[in-house]
CSV table of C-alpha atoms in Angstrom, one decimal:
chain,number,residue,atom,x,y,z
X,30,MET,CA,15.6,-32.5,-26.0
X,31,SER,CA,19.1,-31.1,-25.7
X,32,HIS,CA,20.5,-33.9,-23.5
X,33,ARG,CA,19.9,-37.6,-23.5
X,34,HIS,CA,20.7,-40.1,-20.8
X,35,ALA,CA,20.1,-43.8,-20.2
X,36,MET,CA,16.8,-44.3,-18.4
X,37,ILE,CA,16.9,-45.9,-15.0
X,38,PRO,CA,14.2,-48.4,-14.4
X,39,LEU,CA,11.8,-47.3,-11.6
X,40,PRO,CA,10.3,-49.7,-9.1
X,41,ARG,CA,6.6,-50.3,-9.6
X,42,ARG,CA,5.7,-48.5,-6.5
X,43,GLY,CA,7.6,-45.4,-7.6
X,44,LEU,CA,10.7,-43.7,-6.4
X,45,THR,CA,11.0,-40.4,-4.5
X,46,ALA,CA,13.0,-37.5,-6.0
X,47,LEU,CA,15.7,-38.0,-3.3
X,48,GLY,CA,15.8,-41.7,-4.1
X,49,LEU,CA,16.2,-40.9,-7.8
X,50,LEU,CA,19.0,-38.6,-7.2
X,51,LEU,CA,20.7,-41.1,-5.0
X,52,ALA,CA,20.3,-43.7,-7.7
X,53,LEU,CA,22.0,-41.4,-10.2
X,54,SER,CA,24.9,-40.9,-7.8
X,55,ALA,CA,25.2,-44.6,-7.3
X,56,CYS,CA,25.4,-45.0,-11.0
X,57,GLY,CA,28.4,-42.7,-11.1
X,58,GLY,CA,26.5,-39.5,-12.0
X,59,GLY,CA,28.1,-36.3,-10.6
X,60,SER,CA,26.3,-33.1,-9.9
X,61,GLY,CA,26.5,-32.1,-13.5
X,62,GLU,CA,24.7,-35.3,-14.5
X,63,ILE,CA,22.1,-34.7,-11.8
X,64,ASP,CA,21.5,-31.1,-13.1
X,65,HIS,CA,21.1,-32.4,-16.6
X,66,PHE,CA,18.7,-35.1,-15.4
X,67,VAL,CA,16.5,-32.6,-13.5
X,68,LYS,CA,16.5,-30.3,-16.5
X,69,ASP,CA,15.5,-33.1,-18.9
X,70,THR,CA,12.8,-34.4,-16.5
X,71,THR,CA,11.3,-30.9,-16.3
X,72,GLU,CA,11.5,-30.4,-20.1
X,73,ALA,CA,9.9,-33.8,-20.6
X,74,SER,CA,7.1,-32.9,-18.3
X,75,LEU,CA,6.5,-29.6,-20.0
X,76,CYS,CA,6.6,-31.3,-23.4
X,77,VAL,CA,4.0,-33.8,-22.4
X,78,LEU,CA,1.7,-30.8,-21.4
X,79,TYR,CA,2.5,-28.6,-24.4
X,80,ASN,CA,3.1,-31.3,-27.1
X,81,CYS,CA,6.5,-29.9,-28.1
X,82,THR,CA,7.0,-30.1,-31.8
X,83,GLU,CA,10.2,-29.2,-33.7
X,84,SER,CA,9.6,-26.5,-36.3
X,85,ASP,CA,11.3,-28.4,-39.1
X,86,THR,CA,8.5,-31.0,-39.0
X,87,VAL,CA,5.8,-28.3,-39.5
X,88,VAL,CA,5.0,-26.7,-42.9
X,89,VAL,CA,5.0,-22.9,-42.8
X,90,GLY,CA,1.3,-22.7,-43.5
X,91,ASP,CA,0.7,-24.6,-40.2
X,92,ILE,CA,2.9,-22.3,-38.0
X,93,SER,CA,0.8,-20.1,-35.8
X,94,PRO,CA,2.9,-17.6,-33.9
X,95,LYS,CA,1.5,-15.5,-31.0
X,96,TYR,CA,3.3,-12.2,-30.9
X,97,VAL,CA,2.8,-9.5,-28.2
X,98,VAL,CA,4.4,-6.1,-28.3
X,99,THR,CA,4.4,-3.7,-25.4
X,100,GLN,CA,6.2,-0.4,-24.5
X,101,SER,CA,7.3,0.7,-21.1
X,102,SER,CA,7.0,4.3,-19.8
X,103,GLY,CA,10.8,4.5,-20.2
X,104,GLY,CA,10.6,4.0,-23.9
X,105,GLN,CA,11.6,0.3,-24.2
X,106,VAL,CA,9.6,-1.7,-26.7
X,107,HIS,CA,9.4,-5.4,-25.8
X,108,VAL,CA,8.5,-8.1,-28.4
X,109,ALA,CA,7.5,-11.5,-27.0
X,110,ALA,CA,6.8,-14.6,-29.2
X,111,ARG,CA,5.7,-18.2,-28.9
X,112,LEU,CA,5.0,-20.5,-31.9
X,113,GLY,CA,2.1,-22.8,-32.1
X,114,LYS,CA,0.6,-25.2,-34.7
X,115,THR,CA,-2.7,-24.3,-36.4
X,116,ALA,CA,-5.5,-24.1,-33.8
X,117,ASN,CA,-3.9,-26.4,-31.3
X,118,LEU,CA,-4.0,-24.4,-28.0
X,119,LEU,CA,-1.5,-26.7,-26.2
X,120,THR,CA,1.0,-27.3,-28.9
X,121,VAL,CA,4.3,-25.4,-28.8
X,122,VAL,CA,6.5,-25.4,-31.9
X,123,ARG,CA,10.1,-25.0,-31.0
X,124,PRO,CA,12.4,-23.3,-33.6
X,125,THR,CA,15.1,-25.6,-35.0
X,126,LYS,CA,17.1,-26.5,-38.1
X,127,GLY,CA,17.8,-22.8,-39.0
X,128,ASP,CA,14.2,-21.5,-38.4
X,129,THR,CA,14.5,-18.2,-36.6
X,130,LEU,CA,12.5,-15.2,-35.3
X,131,THR,CA,13.6,-11.7,-36.0
X,132,ALA,CA,12.0,-8.2,-35.3
X,133,SER,CA,12.6,-4.7,-36.7
X,134,LEU,CA,11.6,-1.3,-35.5
X,135,GLY,CA,12.6,1.7,-37.5
X,136,GLY,CA,16.3,1.1,-38.5
X,137,GLN,CA,16.8,-1.4,-35.7
X,138,GLN,CA,16.7,-5.2,-36.4
X,139,SER,CA,17.5,-8.1,-34.1
X,140,GLU,CA,17.0,-11.8,-33.6
X,141,LEU,CA,14.6,-12.8,-30.8
X,142,ARG,CA,16.5,-14.8,-28.1
X,143,ASN,CA,15.2,-17.8,-26.2
X,144,ILE,CA,14.3,-16.6,-22.6
X,145,ASP,CA,13.6,-20.0,-21.0
X,146,LYS,CA,15.5,-23.2,-21.0
X,147,TYR,CA,13.1,-25.1,-23.3
X,148,ARG,CA,13.0,-23.1,-26.6
X,149,MET,CA,9.4,-22.2,-26.0
X,150,ASP,CA,9.4,-18.4,-25.3
X,151,TYR,CA,11.4,-15.8,-27.3
X,152,ALA,CA,11.8,-12.0,-26.8
X,153,VAL,CA,13.8,-9.0,-27.8
X,154,ASP,CA,13.9,-5.3,-26.6
X,155,PHE,CA,14.3,-2.1,-28.6
X,156,ALA,CA,14.9,1.5,-27.4
X,157,ASP,CA,12.1,3.7,-28.8
X,158,GLY,CA,10.3,6.5,-27.0
X,159,SER,CA,7.9,7.5,-29.9
X,160,ALA,CA,4.2,7.6,-29.1
X,161,GLN,CA,3.2,4.8,-31.6
X,162,PRO,CA,6.1,2.7,-32.8
X,163,SER,CA,5.5,0.1,-35.5
X,164,VAL,CA,7.1,-3.3,-35.2
X,165,VAL,CA,7.6,-6.1,-37.7
X,166,VAL,CA,8.1,-9.6,-36.5
X,167,ASN,CA,9.4,-12.3,-38.9
X,168,PHE,CA,9.3,-16.1,-38.9
X,169,VAL,CA,12.3,-16.9,-41.1
X,170,ARG,CA,12.8,-20.2,-42.9
X,171,ALA,CA,15.4,-20.8,-45.6
X,172,GLY,CA,16.1,-17.1,-45.9
X,173,GLU,CA,12.4,-16.2,-46.5
X,174,ALA,CA,10.8,-13.9,-44.0
X,175,HIS,CA,7.1,-14.3,-43.2
X,176,ALA,CA,6.4,-10.8,-41.8
X,177,SER,CA,3.7,-9.8,-39.3
X,178,SER,CA,3.3,-6.2,-38.2
X,179,VAL,CA,1.5,-4.0,-35.6
X,180,THR,CA,1.5,-0.4,-34.5
X,181,MET,CA,1.3,0.5,-30.8
X,182,PRO,CA,-1.9,2.2,-29.7
X,183,ALA,CA,-1.4,5.8,-28.4
X,184,PRO,CA,-0.7,6.0,-24.6
X,185,PHE,CA,-3.7,6.6,-22.3
X,186,ARG,CA,-4.2,7.9,-18.8
X,187,ILE,CA,-6.6,7.3,-15.9
X,188,LEU,CA,-8.1,10.7,-15.2
X,189,SER,CA,-10.1,9.8,-12.1
X,190,PRO,CA,-10.2,8.5,-9.5
X,191,THR,CA,-6.6,9.4,-8.6
X,192,GLY,CA,-4.7,8.7,-5.4
X,193,PRO,CA,-5.6,6.0,-2.8
X,194,ILE,CA,-9.1,4.6,-3.5
X,195,ASN,CA,-11.3,3.2,-0.7
X,196,LEU,CA,-14.2,1.2,-2.0
X,197,GLY,CA,-17.1,-0.5,-0.1
X,198,ARG,CA,-19.4,-3.2,-1.3
X,199,GLN,CA,-22.4,-1.0,-0.6
X,200,SER,CA,-21.0,1.8,-2.8
X,201,GLY,CA,-22.8,0.3,-5.8
X,202,PHE,CA,-20.4,1.4,-8.5
X,203,LEU,CA,-16.9,2.5,-9.1
X,204,TRP,CA,-16.6,5.1,-11.9
X,205,VAL,CA,-13.3,5.3,-13.8
X,206,ARG,CA,-12.6,8.1,-16.4
X,207,MET,CA,-9.8,7.8,-19.0
X,208,ASP,CA,-8.7,9.7,-22.0
X,209,LEU,CA,-10.0,7.0,-24.3
X,210,ALA,CA,-12.9,6.7,-26.7
X,211,GLY,CA,-15.8,4.5,-25.5
X,212,ASP,CA,-15.2,1.9,-28.2
X,213,ALA,CA,-11.6,1.3,-27.1
X,214,PRO,CA,-10.9,-2.5,-26.8
X,215,LEU,CA,-10.3,-2.2,-23.1
X,216,SER,CA,-10.3,-5.0,-20.5
X,217,LEU,CA,-9.7,-5.1,-16.7
X,218,GLN,CA,-7.6,-7.5,-14.8
X,219,THR,CA,-6.9,-7.3,-11.1
X,220,ALA,CA,-4.2,-8.8,-8.8
X,221,LEU,CA,-5.7,-9.4,-5.4
X,222,SER,CA,-4.7,-10.1,-1.8
X,223,CYS,CA,-7.8,-10.8,0.3
X,224,VAL,CA,-8.8,-11.6,3.9
X,225,ARG,CA,-11.9,-13.7,4.5
X,226,ALA,CA,-14.3,-13.2,7.4
X,227,ASP,CA,-12.9,-16.2,9.2
X,228,GLY,CA,-9.4,-14.6,9.2
X,229,SER,CA,-7.9,-16.8,6.4
X,230,SER,CA,-6.3,-15.1,3.4
X,231,PHE,CA,-5.5,-15.8,-0.2
X,232,LYS,CA,-3.9,-14.2,-3.3
X,233,GLY,CA,-4.6,-14.4,-7.0
X,234,ASP,CA,-5.9,-12.6,-10.0
X,235,THR,CA,-9.1,-12.3,-12.0
X,236,ALA,CA,-10.9,-10.5,-14.7
X,237,VAL,CA,-13.4,-8.0,-13.5
X,238,PRO,CA,-16.5,-7.0,-15.6
X,239,SER,CA,-16.7,-3.4,-16.6
X,240,SER,CA,-19.0,-1.4,-19.0
X,241,TYR,CA,-18.8,2.0,-20.7
X,242,ASP,CA,-21.5,4.6,-19.8
X,243,ALA,CA,-21.5,7.6,-22.1
X,244,ASN,CA,-24.1,9.3,-20.0
X,245,ALA,CA,-22.6,9.0,-16.6
X,246,ASN,CA,-22.9,11.9,-14.2
X,247,GLY,CA,-19.7,13.9,-14.5
X,248,GLY,CA,-18.9,12.7,-18.0
X,249,PRO,CA,-18.4,9.4,-19.8
X,250,ALA,CA,-16.8,6.7,-17.7
X,251,TRP,CA,-16.2,3.0,-17.3
X,252,ARG,CA,-18.5,1.5,-14.6
X,253,ILE,CA,-17.7,-1.4,-12.3
X,254,SER,CA,-20.4,-2.9,-10.1
X,255,THR,CA,-19.2,-3.5,-6.6
X,256,LEU,CA,-21.5,-6.6,-6.5
X,257,ASP,CA,-19.9,-8.0,-9.6
X,258,LEU,CA,-16.5,-7.2,-8.1
X,259,ASP,CA,-17.4,-8.9,-4.8
X,260,LEU,CA,-18.6,-12.0,-6.7
X,261,ALA,CA,-15.4,-12.2,-8.7
X,262,LEU,CA,-13.2,-11.9,-5.6
X,263,ASN,CA,-15.1,-14.6,-3.8
X,264,ASN,CA,-15.0,-16.9,-6.8
X,265,VAL,CA,-11.2,-16.7,-6.8
X,266,GLY,CA,-11.1,-17.7,-3.1
X,267,LEU,CA,-13.4,-20.7,-3.7
X,268,GLY,CA,-11.4,-21.8,-6.7
X,269,LEU,CA,-8.2,-22.0,-4.6
X,270,GLY,CA,-9.8,-24.4,-2.1
X,271,GLY,CA,-9.6,-27.5,-4.3
X,272,SER,CA,-11.9,-30.3,-3.1
X,273,THR,CA,-12.5,-28.4,0.2
X,274,PRO,CA,-13.3,-24.8,-0.7
X,275,ASN,CA,-13.4,-22.2,2.0
X,276,LYS,CA,-16.8,-20.6,1.7
X,277,SER,CA,-16.2,-17.9,4.2
X,278,PRO,CA,-17.0,-14.6,2.4
X,279,VAL,CA,-14.3,-12.0,1.5
X,280,GLN,CA,-14.0,-9.3,4.1
X,281,SER,CA,-11.4,-7.0,2.6
X,282,CYS,CA,-8.9,-6.9,-0.3
X,283,GLU,CA,-6.0,-4.9,-1.6
X,284,LEU,CA,-6.5,-4.7,-5.4
X,285,ASP,CA,-4.2,-3.7,-8.2
X,286,PHE,CA,-6.4,-2.8,-11.2
X,287,ASN,CA,-4.7,-3.2,-14.6
X,288,TRP,CA,-6.6,-1.7,-17.5
X,289,LEU,CA,-5.4,-3.3,-20.7
X,290,LEU,CA,-5.7,-1.8,-24.2
X,291,SER,CA,-5.1,-4.3,-26.9
X,292,LYS,CA,-4.7,-3.6,-30.6
X,293,PRO,CA,-4.4,-6.4,-33.3
X,294,GLY,CA,-2.0,-6.2,-36.1
X,295,LYS,CA,-1.6,-8.0,-39.5
X,296,THR,CA,-0.2,-11.4,-39.6
X,297,ALA,CA,1.7,-13.0,-42.6
X,298,ALA,CA,-0.7,-14.5,-45.1
X,299,THR,CA,1.7,-17.4,-45.5
X,300,LEU,CA,1.4,-18.5,-41.9
X,301,SER,CA,-1.6,-20.3,-40.3
X,302,LYS,CA,-4.8,-18.3,-40.1
X,303,TYR,CA,-4.7,-18.9,-36.3
X,304,SER,CA,-1.6,-16.7,-36.0
X,305,SER,CA,-1.9,-13.4,-34.0
X,306,ILE,CA,0.1,-10.3,-33.3
X,307,ARG,CA,-1.1,-7.6,-31.0
X,308,ALA,CA,0.2,-4.5,-29.3
X,309,GLU,CA,-0.8,-3.8,-25.6
X,310,ARG,CA,-0.7,-0.8,-23.4
X,311,SER,CA,-1.9,-0.7,-19.8
X,312,ALA,CA,-2.6,1.7,-16.9
X,313,GLY,CA,-3.3,0.9,-13.3
X,314,HIS,CA,-4.3,2.0,-9.9
X,315,HIS,CA,-4.6,0.6,-6.4
X,316,ILE,CA,-7.9,0.1,-4.5
X,317,SER,CA,-8.6,-0.9,-1.0
X,318,TYR,CA,-11.9,-2.9,-0.9
X,319,ASP,CA,-14.0,-3.5,2.2
X,320,ALA,CA,-17.1,-5.8,1.9
X,321,ARG,CA,-18.4,-4.5,5.3
X,322,LEU,CA,-18.9,-0.9,4.1
């Protein structure tokens, strides 16, 4: 951690956050000390969850970065990175002791910057409006760059349906046509805001099953079953209820569909085999869903 302070013994029955701040003040800690304490407490909690590990304690062959590259419609390429350790899903490796992350695109090169307070997430942006830019991301130790690379997939568009979409549960299927081949590695995620039959509401997001039909009427299309969609929406609502789930069925929802195209790249052979680098593009549309129709 970046700050260290003497620990204040806590009563066995615990101490409220307000009481803890008052105790700090009584010990002579000003607002700066309190801010540092709050930061350290949050960092400590996160590090318990993510098993924070300093990179200088990990050999290069056990470093497993997760790199994601995206490109906005305005031509900005965004590189995001987080380091892990081998196959440990909940271990975050934090760069230290001169270990750095850099990226290059064409003639541009830059070091990734830490975008949170805890040295977990790193990112950098480049200006590039080309259709399929190629990016190299390096984990650098002792002057040696361990390079991973990926090329963006070509942009794609939703051809139909366009404009506002009203969808009823009894419609059976929603057909979506895109200028993509049927074997494209495409997935569908939706952000949702729903109202139940009892008048209660909830928000969330979920994956939605879809399948490609090369023989659909009107041409090849991705097919979404409205029954599968309804089940997915209701499952989100149930999951938000904790120990007392609200079983009232979904009545209507406003949905933002996000079709995600993901293309893997090539990771450095010197890094852990569990490393990954991928480039992502997305396209979306809005749907008004009504389970009564």
